[in-house]
Short mmCIF file of C-alpha atoms in Angstrom, two decimals:
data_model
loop_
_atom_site.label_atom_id
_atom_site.label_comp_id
_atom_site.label_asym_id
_atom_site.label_seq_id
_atom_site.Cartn_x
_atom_site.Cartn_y
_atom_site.Cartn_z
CA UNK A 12 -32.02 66.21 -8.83
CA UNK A 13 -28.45 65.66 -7.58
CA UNK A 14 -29.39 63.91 -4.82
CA UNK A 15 -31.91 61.44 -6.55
CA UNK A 16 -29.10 60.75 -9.20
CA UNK A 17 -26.46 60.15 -6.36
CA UNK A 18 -29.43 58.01 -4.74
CA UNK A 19 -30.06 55.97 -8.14
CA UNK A 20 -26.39 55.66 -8.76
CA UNK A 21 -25.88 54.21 -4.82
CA UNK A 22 -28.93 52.04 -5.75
CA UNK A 23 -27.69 50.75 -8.84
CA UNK A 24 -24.16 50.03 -7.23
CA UNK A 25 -26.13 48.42 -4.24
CA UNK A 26 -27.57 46.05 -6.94
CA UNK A 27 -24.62 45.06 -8.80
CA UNK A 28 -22.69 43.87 -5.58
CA UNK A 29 -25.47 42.21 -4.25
CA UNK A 30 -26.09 40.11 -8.01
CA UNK A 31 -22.48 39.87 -8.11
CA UNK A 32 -21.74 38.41 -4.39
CA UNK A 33 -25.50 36.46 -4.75
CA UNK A 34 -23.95 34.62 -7.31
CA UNK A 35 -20.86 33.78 -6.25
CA UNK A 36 -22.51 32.34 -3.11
CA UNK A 37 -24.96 30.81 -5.29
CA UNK A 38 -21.87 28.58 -6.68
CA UNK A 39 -20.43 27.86 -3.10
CA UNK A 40 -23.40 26.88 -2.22
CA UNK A 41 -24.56 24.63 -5.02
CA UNK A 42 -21.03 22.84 -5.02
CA UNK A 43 -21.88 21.82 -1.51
CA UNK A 44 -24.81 20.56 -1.84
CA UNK A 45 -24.08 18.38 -4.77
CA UNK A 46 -20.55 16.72 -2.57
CA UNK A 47 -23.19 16.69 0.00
CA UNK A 48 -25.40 14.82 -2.59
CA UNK A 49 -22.17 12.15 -3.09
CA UNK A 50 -21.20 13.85 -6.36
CA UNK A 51 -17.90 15.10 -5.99
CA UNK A 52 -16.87 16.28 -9.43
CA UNK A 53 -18.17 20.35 -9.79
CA UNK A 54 -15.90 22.65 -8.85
CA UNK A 55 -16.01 26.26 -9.06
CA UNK A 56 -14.18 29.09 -10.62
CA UNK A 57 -11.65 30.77 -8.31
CA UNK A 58 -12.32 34.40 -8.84
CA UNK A 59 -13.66 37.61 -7.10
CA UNK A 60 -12.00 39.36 -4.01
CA UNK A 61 -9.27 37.38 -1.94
CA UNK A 62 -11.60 36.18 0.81
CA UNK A 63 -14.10 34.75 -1.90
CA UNK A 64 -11.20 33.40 -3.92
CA UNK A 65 -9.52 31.51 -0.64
CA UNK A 66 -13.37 30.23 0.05
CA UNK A 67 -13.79 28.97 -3.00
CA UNK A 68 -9.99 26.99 -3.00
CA UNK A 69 -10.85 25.42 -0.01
CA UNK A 70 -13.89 24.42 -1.22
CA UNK A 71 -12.40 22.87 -4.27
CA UNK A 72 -10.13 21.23 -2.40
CA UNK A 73 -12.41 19.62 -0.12
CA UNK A 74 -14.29 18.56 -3.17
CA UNK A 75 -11.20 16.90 -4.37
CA UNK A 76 -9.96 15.10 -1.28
CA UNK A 77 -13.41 13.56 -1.10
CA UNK A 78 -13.35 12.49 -4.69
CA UNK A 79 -9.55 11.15 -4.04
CA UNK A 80 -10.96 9.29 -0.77
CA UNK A 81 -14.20 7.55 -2.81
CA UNK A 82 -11.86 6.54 -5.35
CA UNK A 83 -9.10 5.13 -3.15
CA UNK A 84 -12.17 2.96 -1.20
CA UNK A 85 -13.54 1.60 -4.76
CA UNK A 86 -9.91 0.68 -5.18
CA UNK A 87 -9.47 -0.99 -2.18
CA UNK A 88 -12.59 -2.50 -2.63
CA UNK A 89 -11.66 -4.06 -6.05
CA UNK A 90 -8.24 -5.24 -4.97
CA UNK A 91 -9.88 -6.82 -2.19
CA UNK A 92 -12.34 -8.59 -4.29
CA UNK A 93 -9.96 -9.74 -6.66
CA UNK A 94 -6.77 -10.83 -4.08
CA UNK A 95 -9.61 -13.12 -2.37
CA UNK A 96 -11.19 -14.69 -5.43
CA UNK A 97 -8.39 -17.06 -6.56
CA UNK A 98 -7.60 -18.09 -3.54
CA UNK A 99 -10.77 -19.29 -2.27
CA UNK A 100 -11.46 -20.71 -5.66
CA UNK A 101 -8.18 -23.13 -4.72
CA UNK A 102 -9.39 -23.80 -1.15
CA UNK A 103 -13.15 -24.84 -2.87
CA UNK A 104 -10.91 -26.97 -5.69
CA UNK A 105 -8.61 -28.62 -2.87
CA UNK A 106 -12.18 -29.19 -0.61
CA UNK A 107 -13.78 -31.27 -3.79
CA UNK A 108 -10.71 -32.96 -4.40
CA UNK A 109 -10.72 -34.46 -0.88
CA UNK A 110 -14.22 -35.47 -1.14
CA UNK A 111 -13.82 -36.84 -4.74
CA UNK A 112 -11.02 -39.43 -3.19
CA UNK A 113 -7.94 -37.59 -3.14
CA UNK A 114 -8.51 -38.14 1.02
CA UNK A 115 -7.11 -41.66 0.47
CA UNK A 116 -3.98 -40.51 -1.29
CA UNK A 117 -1.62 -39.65 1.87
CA UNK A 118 0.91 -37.74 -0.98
CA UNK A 119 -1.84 -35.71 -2.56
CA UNK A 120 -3.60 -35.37 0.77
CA UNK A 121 -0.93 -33.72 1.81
CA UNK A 122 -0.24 -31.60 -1.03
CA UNK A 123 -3.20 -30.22 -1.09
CA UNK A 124 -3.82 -29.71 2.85
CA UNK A 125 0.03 -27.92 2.63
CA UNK A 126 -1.27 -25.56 0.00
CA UNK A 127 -4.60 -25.09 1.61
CA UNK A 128 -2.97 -24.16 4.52
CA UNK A 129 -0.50 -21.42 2.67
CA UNK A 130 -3.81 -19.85 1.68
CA UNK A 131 -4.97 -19.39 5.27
CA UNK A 132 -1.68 -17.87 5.54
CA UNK A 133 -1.95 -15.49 2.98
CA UNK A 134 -5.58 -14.61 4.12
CA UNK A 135 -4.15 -13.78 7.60
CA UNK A 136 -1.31 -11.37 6.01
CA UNK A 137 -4.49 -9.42 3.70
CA UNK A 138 -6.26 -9.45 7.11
CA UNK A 139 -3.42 -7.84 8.98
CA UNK A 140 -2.43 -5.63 6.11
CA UNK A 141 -6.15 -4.05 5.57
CA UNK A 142 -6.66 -3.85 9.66
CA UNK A 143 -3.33 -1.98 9.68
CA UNK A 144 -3.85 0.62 7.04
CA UNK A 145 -7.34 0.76 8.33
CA UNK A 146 -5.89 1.97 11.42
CA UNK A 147 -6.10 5.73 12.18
CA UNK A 148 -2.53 7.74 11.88
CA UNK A 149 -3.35 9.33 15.21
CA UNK A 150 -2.92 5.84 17.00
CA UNK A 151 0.45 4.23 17.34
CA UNK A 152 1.50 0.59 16.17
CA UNK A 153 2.60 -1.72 19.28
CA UNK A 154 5.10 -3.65 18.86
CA UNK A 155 6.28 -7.10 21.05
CA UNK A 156 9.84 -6.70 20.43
CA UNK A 157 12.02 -9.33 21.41
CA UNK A 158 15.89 -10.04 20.17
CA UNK A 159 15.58 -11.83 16.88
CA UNK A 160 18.21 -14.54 16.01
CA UNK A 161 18.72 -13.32 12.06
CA UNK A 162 19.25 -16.62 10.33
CA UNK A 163 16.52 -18.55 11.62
CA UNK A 164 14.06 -16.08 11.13
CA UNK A 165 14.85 -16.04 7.39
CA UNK A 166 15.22 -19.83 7.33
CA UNK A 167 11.37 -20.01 8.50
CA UNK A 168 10.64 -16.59 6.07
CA UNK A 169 12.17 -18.85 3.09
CA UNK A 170 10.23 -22.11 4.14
CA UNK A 171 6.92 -20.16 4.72
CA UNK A 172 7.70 -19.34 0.69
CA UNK A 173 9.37 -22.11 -0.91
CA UNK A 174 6.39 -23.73 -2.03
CA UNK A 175 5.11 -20.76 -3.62
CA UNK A 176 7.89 -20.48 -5.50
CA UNK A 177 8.33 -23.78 -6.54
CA UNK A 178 5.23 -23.99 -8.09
CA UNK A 179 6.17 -20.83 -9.90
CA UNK A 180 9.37 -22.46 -11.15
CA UNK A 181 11.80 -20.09 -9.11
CA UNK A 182 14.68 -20.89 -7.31
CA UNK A 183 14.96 -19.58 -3.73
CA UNK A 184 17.88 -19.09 -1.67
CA UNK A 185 18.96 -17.78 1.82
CA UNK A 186 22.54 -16.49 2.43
CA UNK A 187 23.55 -14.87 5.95
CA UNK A 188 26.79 -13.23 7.18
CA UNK A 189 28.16 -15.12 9.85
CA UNK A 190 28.49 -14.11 13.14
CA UNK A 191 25.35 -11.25 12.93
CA UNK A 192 23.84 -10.22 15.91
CA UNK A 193 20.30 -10.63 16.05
CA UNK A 194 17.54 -7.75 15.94
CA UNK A 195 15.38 -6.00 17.75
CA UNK A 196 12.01 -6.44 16.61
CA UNK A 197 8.70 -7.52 16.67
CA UNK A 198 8.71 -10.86 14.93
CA UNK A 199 5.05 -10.83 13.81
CA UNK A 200 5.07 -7.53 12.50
CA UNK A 201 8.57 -8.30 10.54
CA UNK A 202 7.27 -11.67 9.07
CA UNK A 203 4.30 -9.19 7.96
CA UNK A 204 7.51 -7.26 6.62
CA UNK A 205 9.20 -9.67 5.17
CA UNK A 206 5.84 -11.80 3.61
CA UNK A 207 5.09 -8.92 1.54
CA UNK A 208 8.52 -8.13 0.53
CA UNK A 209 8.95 -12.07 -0.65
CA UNK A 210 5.34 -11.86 -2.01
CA UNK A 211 6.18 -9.10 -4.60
CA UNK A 212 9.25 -10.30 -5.30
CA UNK A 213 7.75 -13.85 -6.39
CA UNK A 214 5.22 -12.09 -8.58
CA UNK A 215 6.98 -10.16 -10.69
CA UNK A 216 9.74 -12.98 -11.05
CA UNK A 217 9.52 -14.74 -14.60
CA UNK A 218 9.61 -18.67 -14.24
CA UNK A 219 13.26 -20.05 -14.20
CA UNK A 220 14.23 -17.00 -11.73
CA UNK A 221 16.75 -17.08 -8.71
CA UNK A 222 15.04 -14.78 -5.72
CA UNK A 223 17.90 -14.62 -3.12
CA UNK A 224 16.92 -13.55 0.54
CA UNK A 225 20.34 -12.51 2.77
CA UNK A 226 21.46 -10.40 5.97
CA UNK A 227 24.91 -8.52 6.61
CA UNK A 228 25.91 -5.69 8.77
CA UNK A 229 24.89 -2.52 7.44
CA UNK A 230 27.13 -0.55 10.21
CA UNK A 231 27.99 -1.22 13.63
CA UNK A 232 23.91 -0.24 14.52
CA UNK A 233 22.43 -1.87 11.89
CA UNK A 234 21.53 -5.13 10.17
CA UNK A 235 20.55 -5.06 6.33
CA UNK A 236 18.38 -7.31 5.24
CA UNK A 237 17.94 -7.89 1.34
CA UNK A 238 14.89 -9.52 -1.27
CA UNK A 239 16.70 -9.31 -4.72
CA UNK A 240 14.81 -10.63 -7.69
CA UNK A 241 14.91 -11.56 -11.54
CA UNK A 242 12.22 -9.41 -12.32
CA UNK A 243 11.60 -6.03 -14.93
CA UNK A 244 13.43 -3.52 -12.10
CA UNK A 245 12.02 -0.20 -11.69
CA UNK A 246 12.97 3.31 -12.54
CA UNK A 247 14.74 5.21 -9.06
CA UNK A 248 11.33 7.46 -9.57
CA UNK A 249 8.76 4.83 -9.46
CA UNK A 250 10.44 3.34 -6.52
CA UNK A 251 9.28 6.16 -4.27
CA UNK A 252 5.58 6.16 -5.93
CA UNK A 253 5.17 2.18 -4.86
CA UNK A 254 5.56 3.32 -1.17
CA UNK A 255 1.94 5.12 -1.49
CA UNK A 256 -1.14 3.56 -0.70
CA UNK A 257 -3.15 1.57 -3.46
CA UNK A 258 0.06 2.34 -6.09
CA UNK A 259 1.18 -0.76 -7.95
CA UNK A 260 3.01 0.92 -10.67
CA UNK A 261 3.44 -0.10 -14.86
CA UNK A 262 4.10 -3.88 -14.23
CA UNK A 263 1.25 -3.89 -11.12
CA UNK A 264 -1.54 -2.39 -13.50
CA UNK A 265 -0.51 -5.06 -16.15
CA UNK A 266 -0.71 -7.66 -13.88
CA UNK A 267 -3.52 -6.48 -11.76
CA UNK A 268 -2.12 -8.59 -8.24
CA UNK A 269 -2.36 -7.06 -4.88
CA UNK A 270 -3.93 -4.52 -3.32
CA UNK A 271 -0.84 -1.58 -3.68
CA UNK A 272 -0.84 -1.44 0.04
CA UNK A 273 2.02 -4.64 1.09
CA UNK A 274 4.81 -1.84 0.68
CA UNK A 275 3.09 0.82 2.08
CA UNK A 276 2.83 -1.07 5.19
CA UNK A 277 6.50 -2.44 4.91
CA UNK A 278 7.86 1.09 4.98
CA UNK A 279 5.72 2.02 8.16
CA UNK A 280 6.28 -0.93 10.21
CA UNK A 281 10.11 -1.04 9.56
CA UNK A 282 10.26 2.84 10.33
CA UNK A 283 8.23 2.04 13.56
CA UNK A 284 11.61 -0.32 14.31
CA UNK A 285 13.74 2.58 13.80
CA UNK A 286 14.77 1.11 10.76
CA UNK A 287 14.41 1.77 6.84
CA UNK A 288 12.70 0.05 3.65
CA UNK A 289 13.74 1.39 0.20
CA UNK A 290 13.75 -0.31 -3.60
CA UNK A 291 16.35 0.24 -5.65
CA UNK A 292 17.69 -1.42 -9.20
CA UNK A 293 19.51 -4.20 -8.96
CA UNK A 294 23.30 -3.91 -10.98
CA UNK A 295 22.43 -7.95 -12.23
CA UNK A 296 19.22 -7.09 -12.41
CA UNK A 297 15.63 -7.39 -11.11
CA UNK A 298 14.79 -5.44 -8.35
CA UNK A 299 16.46 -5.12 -4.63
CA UNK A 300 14.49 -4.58 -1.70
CA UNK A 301 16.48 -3.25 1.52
CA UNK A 302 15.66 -3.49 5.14
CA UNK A 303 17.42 -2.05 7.93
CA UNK A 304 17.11 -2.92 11.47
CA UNK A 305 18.65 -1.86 14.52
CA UNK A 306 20.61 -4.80 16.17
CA UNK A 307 20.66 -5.75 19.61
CA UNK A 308 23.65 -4.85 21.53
CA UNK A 309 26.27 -7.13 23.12
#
């Protein structure tokens, strides 16, 4: 008798671990197969012994990264979608205005090939900026760096934009200590730099605004390179946020521009210099963009 009872009891036991750990697999295994279905949103209860709970975390965590990943790429998408449609809505409006006649108008021929030809531009910066952050962490940016004569770089940076913000009723200016030493840099990758830098900063600028672009020595190593605007200004804790990939912060989501990746890529390629981007308040206002650069010795 004591030995069928002990038997039954063992049994019974037997039973209740199996059911018990039957289940919990039963839950692993069902969350996987719906993210493996695409549907990333189950997730499971962390419970039961330590090994089962640190399964089950990881599995959850997978679950989110992958839900994170589809949402960043119906992001991008969107942005995408919606940074391309204006601007090939004014090439197709400049195209049937020089069919319609405008052609024999040399001004307004060239008013409209000059505009048409800033939206090239900006579809070459998207290009670069999506191939870039498409671009796996693992392989390294290459840079062409030659020494960089300061004030004529931002010259050209100020004339690439002055059109822009004309037409957006802001004032632009360029102001540059004298005597700097030039940088060390990749001048492609710091117009990239510098383009989105200008390109936020005339977006979030009311009309009748004063965007000033200027260099000075930052230390005996370094040149400091500054975008100030008229706009809103941002808290010290948002500043760090817009530095992540797809974030465009309070005045972004109101105004829906962009894709939420121009700064991300800022801060990488200037780091890649050996240099620094950071956003800070401006005391007058608006908000200050910073970028350091190494100079070239002399």
């Amino acid at each position: 008798i004591a030995i069928a009872f002990v038997t039954l009891i063992g049994v019974g036991v037997s039973y209740l671990f199996t059911y018990y750990f039957s289940r919990q697999f039963s839950q692993a295994q069902g969350l996987a197969a719906t993210v493996a279905n695409g549907d990333y949103h189950l997730r499971i209860p962390e419970d039961g012994p330590t090994e089962l709970r640190g399964l089950f975390h990881y599995l959850n965590v997978m679950a989110d990264k992958l839900q994170e990943q589809l949402a960043m790429r119906q992001r991008l998408l969107a942005n995408v979608a919606h940074e391309l449609a204006r601007p090939l809505a004014g090439l197709q409006l400049g195209i049937e205005s020089l069919r319609k006649g405008a052609i024999q108008d040399p001004e307004l021929a060239d008013d409209l090939l000059v505009s048409m030809e800033q939206t090239i531009k900006r579809f070459d910066g998207l290009i670069d900026d999506i191939t870039l952050a498409a671009q796996p962490d693992t392989l390294p940016i290459k840079l062409s760096r030659v020494s960089l004569a300061v004030e004529p770089f931002l010259q050209g940076v100020s004339t690439r934009f002055w059109s822009l913000a004309e037409s957006r009723g802001l004032k632009l200016t360029v102001r540059v200590e004298a005597g700097l030493a030039p940088v060390l840099a990749d001048e492609k990758r710091l117009n990239q730099v510098l383009g989105n830098l200008m390109d936020n900063a005339i977006k979030f600028t009311p009309p009748g605004g004063h965007i000033r672009l200027s260099a000075e020595y930052a230390n005996d190593d370094q040149i400091r390179i500054k975008v100030c605007d008229d706009g809103k200004g941002i808290s010290q804790e948002e500043a760090e946020h817009l530095f992540e990939p797809f974030y465009q912060g309070d005045v972004g989501r109101l105004i829906k521009q962009g894709m939420g990746l121009g700064l991300s890529i800022a801060r990488q390629l200037a780091q890649v210099h050996g240099g620094s981007l950071k956003l800070e308040n401006n005391l007058e206002g608006g908000t200050l963009a910073i970028l350091t650069l190494p100079k070239v010795d002399t």
